[in-house]
mmCIF file of C-alpha atoms in Angstrom:
data_model
loop_
_atom_site.group_PDB
_atom_site.id
_atom_site.type_symbol
_atom_site.label_atom_id
_atom_site.label_comp_id
_atom_site.label_asym_id
_atom_site.label_seq_id
_atom_site.Cartn_x
_atom_site.Cartn_y
_atom_site.Cartn_z
ATOM 1 C CA MET A 18 -109.028 -100.321 -33.312
ATOM 2 C CA GLU A 19 -108.619 -97.474 -30.874
ATOM 3 C CA MET A 20 -110.926 -94.674 -31.930
ATOM 4 C CA PRO A 21 -109.154 -91.521 -33.054
ATOM 5 C CA ILE A 22 -110.078 -88.968 -30.405
ATOM 6 C CA THR A 23 -108.363 -85.997 -31.976
ATOM 7 C CA LEU A 24 -110.820 -85.683 -34.879
ATOM 8 C CA LYS A 25 -113.968 -83.566 -34.884
ATOM 9 C CA HIS A 26 -116.305 -86.495 -34.092
ATOM 10 C CA LYS A 27 -115.862 -87.112 -30.360
ATOM 11 C CA PRO A 28 -116.639 -90.778 -29.587
ATOM 12 C CA VAL A 29 -118.601 -91.483 -26.414
ATOM 13 C CA VAL A 30 -119.930 -95.028 -26.976
ATOM 14 C CA VAL A 31 -117.787 -97.313 -29.117
ATOM 15 C CA SER A 32 -117.445 -100.777 -30.559
ATOM 16 C CA GLU A 33 -113.718 -101.082 -31.121
ATOM 17 C CA ASN A 34 -113.674 -104.704 -32.277
ATOM 18 C CA TYR A 35 -116.116 -104.305 -35.135
ATOM 19 C CA GLU A 36 -113.896 -106.016 -37.684
ATOM 20 C CA ASN A 37 -114.698 -109.317 -35.921
ATOM 21 C CA VAL A 38 -118.441 -109.109 -36.623
ATOM 22 C CA ASP A 39 -118.742 -107.093 -39.862
ATOM 23 C CA GLY A 40 -121.157 -109.386 -41.701
ATOM 24 C CA ARG A 41 -119.677 -111.318 -44.617
ATOM 25 C CA LEU A 42 -116.584 -109.153 -44.312
ATOM 26 C CA ALA A 43 -115.810 -110.228 -40.731
ATOM 27 C CA ARG A 44 -112.084 -110.484 -40.056
ATOM 28 C CA ASN A 45 -111.371 -109.166 -43.555
ATOM 29 C CA THR A 46 -112.700 -105.609 -43.484
ATOM 30 C CA ASP A 47 -111.389 -102.083 -43.298
ATOM 31 C CA ALA A 48 -114.332 -101.097 -41.039
ATOM 32 C CA LYS A 49 -112.614 -101.419 -37.668
ATOM 33 C CA GLY A 50 -115.018 -99.690 -35.301
ATOM 34 C CA LEU A 51 -118.368 -98.031 -34.763
ATOM 35 C CA SER A 52 -119.045 -95.082 -32.532
ATOM 36 C CA LEU A 53 -121.735 -92.774 -31.294
ATOM 37 C CA GLY A 54 -120.442 -89.378 -30.336
ATOM 38 C CA LEU A 55 -120.742 -85.657 -30.432
ATOM 39 C CA ALA A 56 -121.073 -84.129 -33.876
ATOM 40 C CA HIS A 57 -118.321 -82.031 -35.345
ATOM 41 C CA THR A 58 -120.802 -79.328 -36.361
ATOM 42 C CA ASN A 59 -122.639 -77.197 -33.909
ATOM 43 C CA ASP A 60 -125.994 -75.649 -34.806
ATOM 44 C CA LYS A 61 -126.281 -72.533 -32.628
ATOM 45 C CA GLY A 62 -124.990 -74.267 -29.531
ATOM 46 C CA LYS A 63 -127.073 -77.438 -30.019
ATOM 47 C CA VAL A 64 -125.177 -80.648 -29.480
ATOM 48 C CA ASN A 65 -125.903 -83.375 -32.021
ATOM 49 C CA ILE A 66 -125.120 -87.044 -31.684
ATOM 50 C CA THR A 67 -123.820 -88.819 -34.753
ATOM 51 C CA ALA A 68 -122.846 -92.353 -35.656
ATOM 52 C CA GLN A 69 -119.495 -93.059 -37.295
ATOM 53 C CA VAL A 70 -118.015 -96.077 -39.037
ATOM 54 C CA TRP A 71 -114.258 -96.001 -38.487
ATOM 55 C CA ARG A 72 -112.174 -97.339 -41.324
ATOM 56 C CA TYR A 73 -108.497 -98.042 -41.158
ATOM 57 C CA ALA A 74 -106.773 -95.456 -43.330
ATOM 58 C CA GLY A 75 -103.115 -95.528 -42.419
ATOM 59 C CA GLU A 76 -102.640 -94.258 -38.889
ATOM 60 C CA ASN A 77 -105.891 -92.286 -38.704
ATOM 61 C CA GLY A 78 -109.555 -93.088 -39.019
ATOM 62 C CA SER A 79 -111.300 -91.779 -42.084
ATOM 63 C CA GLN A 80 -114.241 -89.391 -42.021
ATOM 64 C CA ASP A 81 -115.231 -90.062 -45.625
ATOM 65 C CA SER A 82 -118.914 -90.569 -46.287
ATOM 66 C CA GLU A 83 -119.878 -94.038 -47.353
ATOM 67 C CA GLU A 84 -122.694 -96.271 -48.397
ATOM 68 C CA LEU A 85 -123.504 -98.683 -45.608
ATOM 69 C CA PRO A 86 -124.251 -102.362 -46.110
ATOM 70 C CA LEU A 87 -127.563 -103.170 -44.431
ATOM 71 C CA HIS A 88 -125.949 -105.312 -41.726
ATOM 72 C CA ARG A 89 -123.902 -102.266 -40.631
ATOM 73 C CA VAL A 90 -127.061 -100.180 -40.368
ATOM 74 C CA LEU A 91 -128.494 -102.896 -38.113
ATOM 75 C CA ASP A 92 -125.240 -103.073 -36.123
ATOM 76 C CA LEU A 93 -125.399 -99.313 -35.614
ATOM 77 C CA SER A 94 -129.014 -99.780 -34.488
ATOM 78 C CA ILE A 95 -127.851 -102.330 -31.909
ATOM 79 C CA LEU A 96 -125.199 -99.862 -30.728
ATOM 80 C CA ILE A 97 -127.801 -97.098 -30.470
ATOM 81 C CA CYS A 98 -130.313 -99.261 -28.583
ATOM 82 C CA ARG A 99 -127.763 -100.573 -26.076
ATOM 83 C CA SER A 100 -126.543 -96.998 -25.554
ATOM 84 C CA LEU A 101 -130.065 -95.703 -24.976
ATOM 85 C CA ALA A 102 -130.682 -98.488 -22.461
ATOM 86 C CA HIS A 103 -127.443 -97.622 -20.646
ATOM 87 C CA PHE A 104 -128.224 -93.918 -20.429
ATOM 88 C CA ARG A 105 -131.674 -94.594 -18.947
ATOM 89 C CA GLU A 106 -129.870 -95.901 -15.868
ATOM 90 C CA ALA A 107 -126.650 -93.865 -16.120
ATOM 91 C CA TYR A 108 -127.752 -91.389 -13.442
ATOM 92 C CA ARG A 109 -126.744 -94.064 -10.927
ATOM 93 C CA TYR A 110 -123.073 -93.440 -11.697
ATOM 94 C CA GLU A 111 -121.167 -90.328 -10.692
ATOM 95 C CA HIS A 112 -119.700 -89.992 -14.203
ATOM 96 C CA LEU A 113 -122.689 -91.593 -16.011
ATOM 97 C CA TYR A 114 -120.709 -94.834 -16.338
ATOM 98 C CA ASP A 115 -118.550 -97.056 -14.173
ATOM 99 C CA PRO A 116 -114.891 -96.177 -14.940
ATOM 100 C CA GLN A 117 -113.878 -99.586 -13.568
ATOM 101 C CA LYS A 118 -116.248 -101.346 -16.006
ATOM 102 C CA PRO A 119 -116.575 -99.199 -19.153
ATOM 103 C CA ILE A 120 -117.958 -102.101 -21.209
ATOM 104 C CA ILE A 121 -121.753 -101.731 -21.345
ATOM 105 C CA ASP A 122 -122.479 -104.989 -23.144
ATOM 106 C CA ARG A 123 -121.194 -107.628 -25.538
ATOM 107 C CA VAL A 124 -123.832 -108.604 -28.072
ATOM 108 C CA GLY A 125 -123.197 -112.016 -29.592
ATOM 109 C CA LEU A 126 -122.880 -111.928 -33.391
ATOM 110 C CA GLN A 127 -121.214 -114.337 -35.816
ATOM 111 C CA GLY A 128 -119.312 -116.379 -33.254
ATOM 112 C CA ASP A 129 -117.889 -113.262 -31.590
ATOM 113 C CA ALA A 130 -119.483 -110.234 -29.971
ATOM 114 C CA LEU A 131 -120.122 -106.594 -30.765
ATOM 115 C CA THR A 132 -118.620 -104.792 -27.785
ATOM 116 C CA VAL A 133 -120.482 -101.715 -26.591
ATOM 117 C CA ALA A 134 -118.325 -99.564 -24.305
ATOM 118 C CA ILE A 135 -117.707 -96.045 -23.095
ATOM 119 C CA CYS A 136 -114.746 -94.497 -24.927
ATOM 120 C CA THR A 137 -112.317 -94.054 -22.052
ATOM 121 C CA ASP A 138 -109.585 -92.997 -24.511
ATOM 122 C CA ASN A 139 -111.493 -89.733 -24.941
ATOM 123 C CA GLU A 140 -109.622 -87.342 -22.625
ATOM 124 C CA ARG A 141 -112.779 -85.261 -22.207
ATOM 125 C CA ILE A 142 -115.097 -88.223 -21.635
ATOM 126 C CA ASN A 143 -116.483 -86.886 -18.350
ATOM 127 C CA GLU A 144 -117.553 -83.660 -20.074
ATOM 128 C CA ASP A 145 -118.543 -85.236 -23.393
ATOM 129 C CA ILE A 146 -120.643 -87.957 -21.778
ATOM 130 C CA LYS A 147 -122.713 -85.308 -19.981
ATOM 131 C CA LEU A 148 -123.321 -83.483 -23.271
ATOM 132 C CA PHE A 149 -124.142 -86.812 -24.933
ATOM 133 C CA SER A 150 -126.608 -87.734 -22.191
ATOM 134 C CA GLN A 151 -128.267 -84.313 -22.383
ATOM 135 C CA ALA A 152 -128.573 -84.558 -26.182
ATOM 136 C CA LEU A 153 -130.209 -87.981 -25.803
ATOM 137 C CA SER A 154 -132.623 -86.488 -23.316
ATOM 138 C CA ASP A 155 -133.361 -83.502 -25.568
ATOM 139 C CA ASP A 156 -134.123 -85.811 -28.500
ATOM 140 C CA ASP A 157 -136.026 -88.413 -26.475
ATOM 141 C CA GLU A 158 -139.433 -87.699 -28.009
ATOM 142 C CA MET A 159 -138.098 -87.891 -31.571
ATOM 143 C CA MET A 160 -136.074 -91.052 -30.885
ATOM 144 C CA SER A 161 -138.907 -92.727 -28.967
ATOM 145 C CA GLU A 162 -141.330 -92.173 -31.861
ATOM 146 C CA ARG A 163 -138.931 -93.902 -34.241
ATOM 147 C CA LEU A 164 -138.159 -96.738 -31.832
ATOM 148 C CA ARG A 165 -141.879 -97.397 -31.314
ATOM 149 C CA ALA A 166 -142.394 -97.475 -35.094
ATOM 150 C CA LEU A 167 -139.430 -99.823 -35.521
ATOM 151 C CA SER A 168 -140.625 -102.038 -32.670
ATOM 152 C CA LYS A 169 -144.075 -102.342 -34.262
ATOM 153 C CA ILE A 170 -142.598 -103.201 -37.657
ATOM 154 C CA LEU A 171 -140.289 -105.829 -36.113
ATOM 155 C CA LYS A 172 -143.190 -107.373 -34.174
ATOM 156 C CA ASP A 173 -145.341 -107.418 -37.326
ATOM 157 C CA MET A 174 -142.482 -109.240 -39.084
ATOM 158 C CA GLY A 175 -142.349 -111.847 -36.327
ATOM 159 C CA TYR A 176 -139.238 -110.631 -34.498
#
């Protein structure tokens, strides 16, 4: 699914083939994509990054709130972690990504792969990706604390 770029959530990092790896619902789901992007609300000029599950609702994606199955929460976590890893090294690229290779990674799941890519359909990607990168940097301490806690829990569980 191509991410709707005309809505208030501005996708920056996307997984457009999510229907292929959506847990027990794979290949038979209305959840067509995942994205990380710029929030539609703006708190006194602060840019927020949000995650979105894109459902097929006619010709447009839906922005309805939803309960998330646990595998989708984990899939969003994979998307977040791969995005964080990319942006640690993104300074190497003039536009914070390689326009010739916008796919960051393909993470094998369920006989297919969760594609992690820069949303090149976003007409303002060069501006939005800079805001996204800055927001990641601004929230680094908060995110790092949570990632360290999650890492410890996963290690304690044997992962």
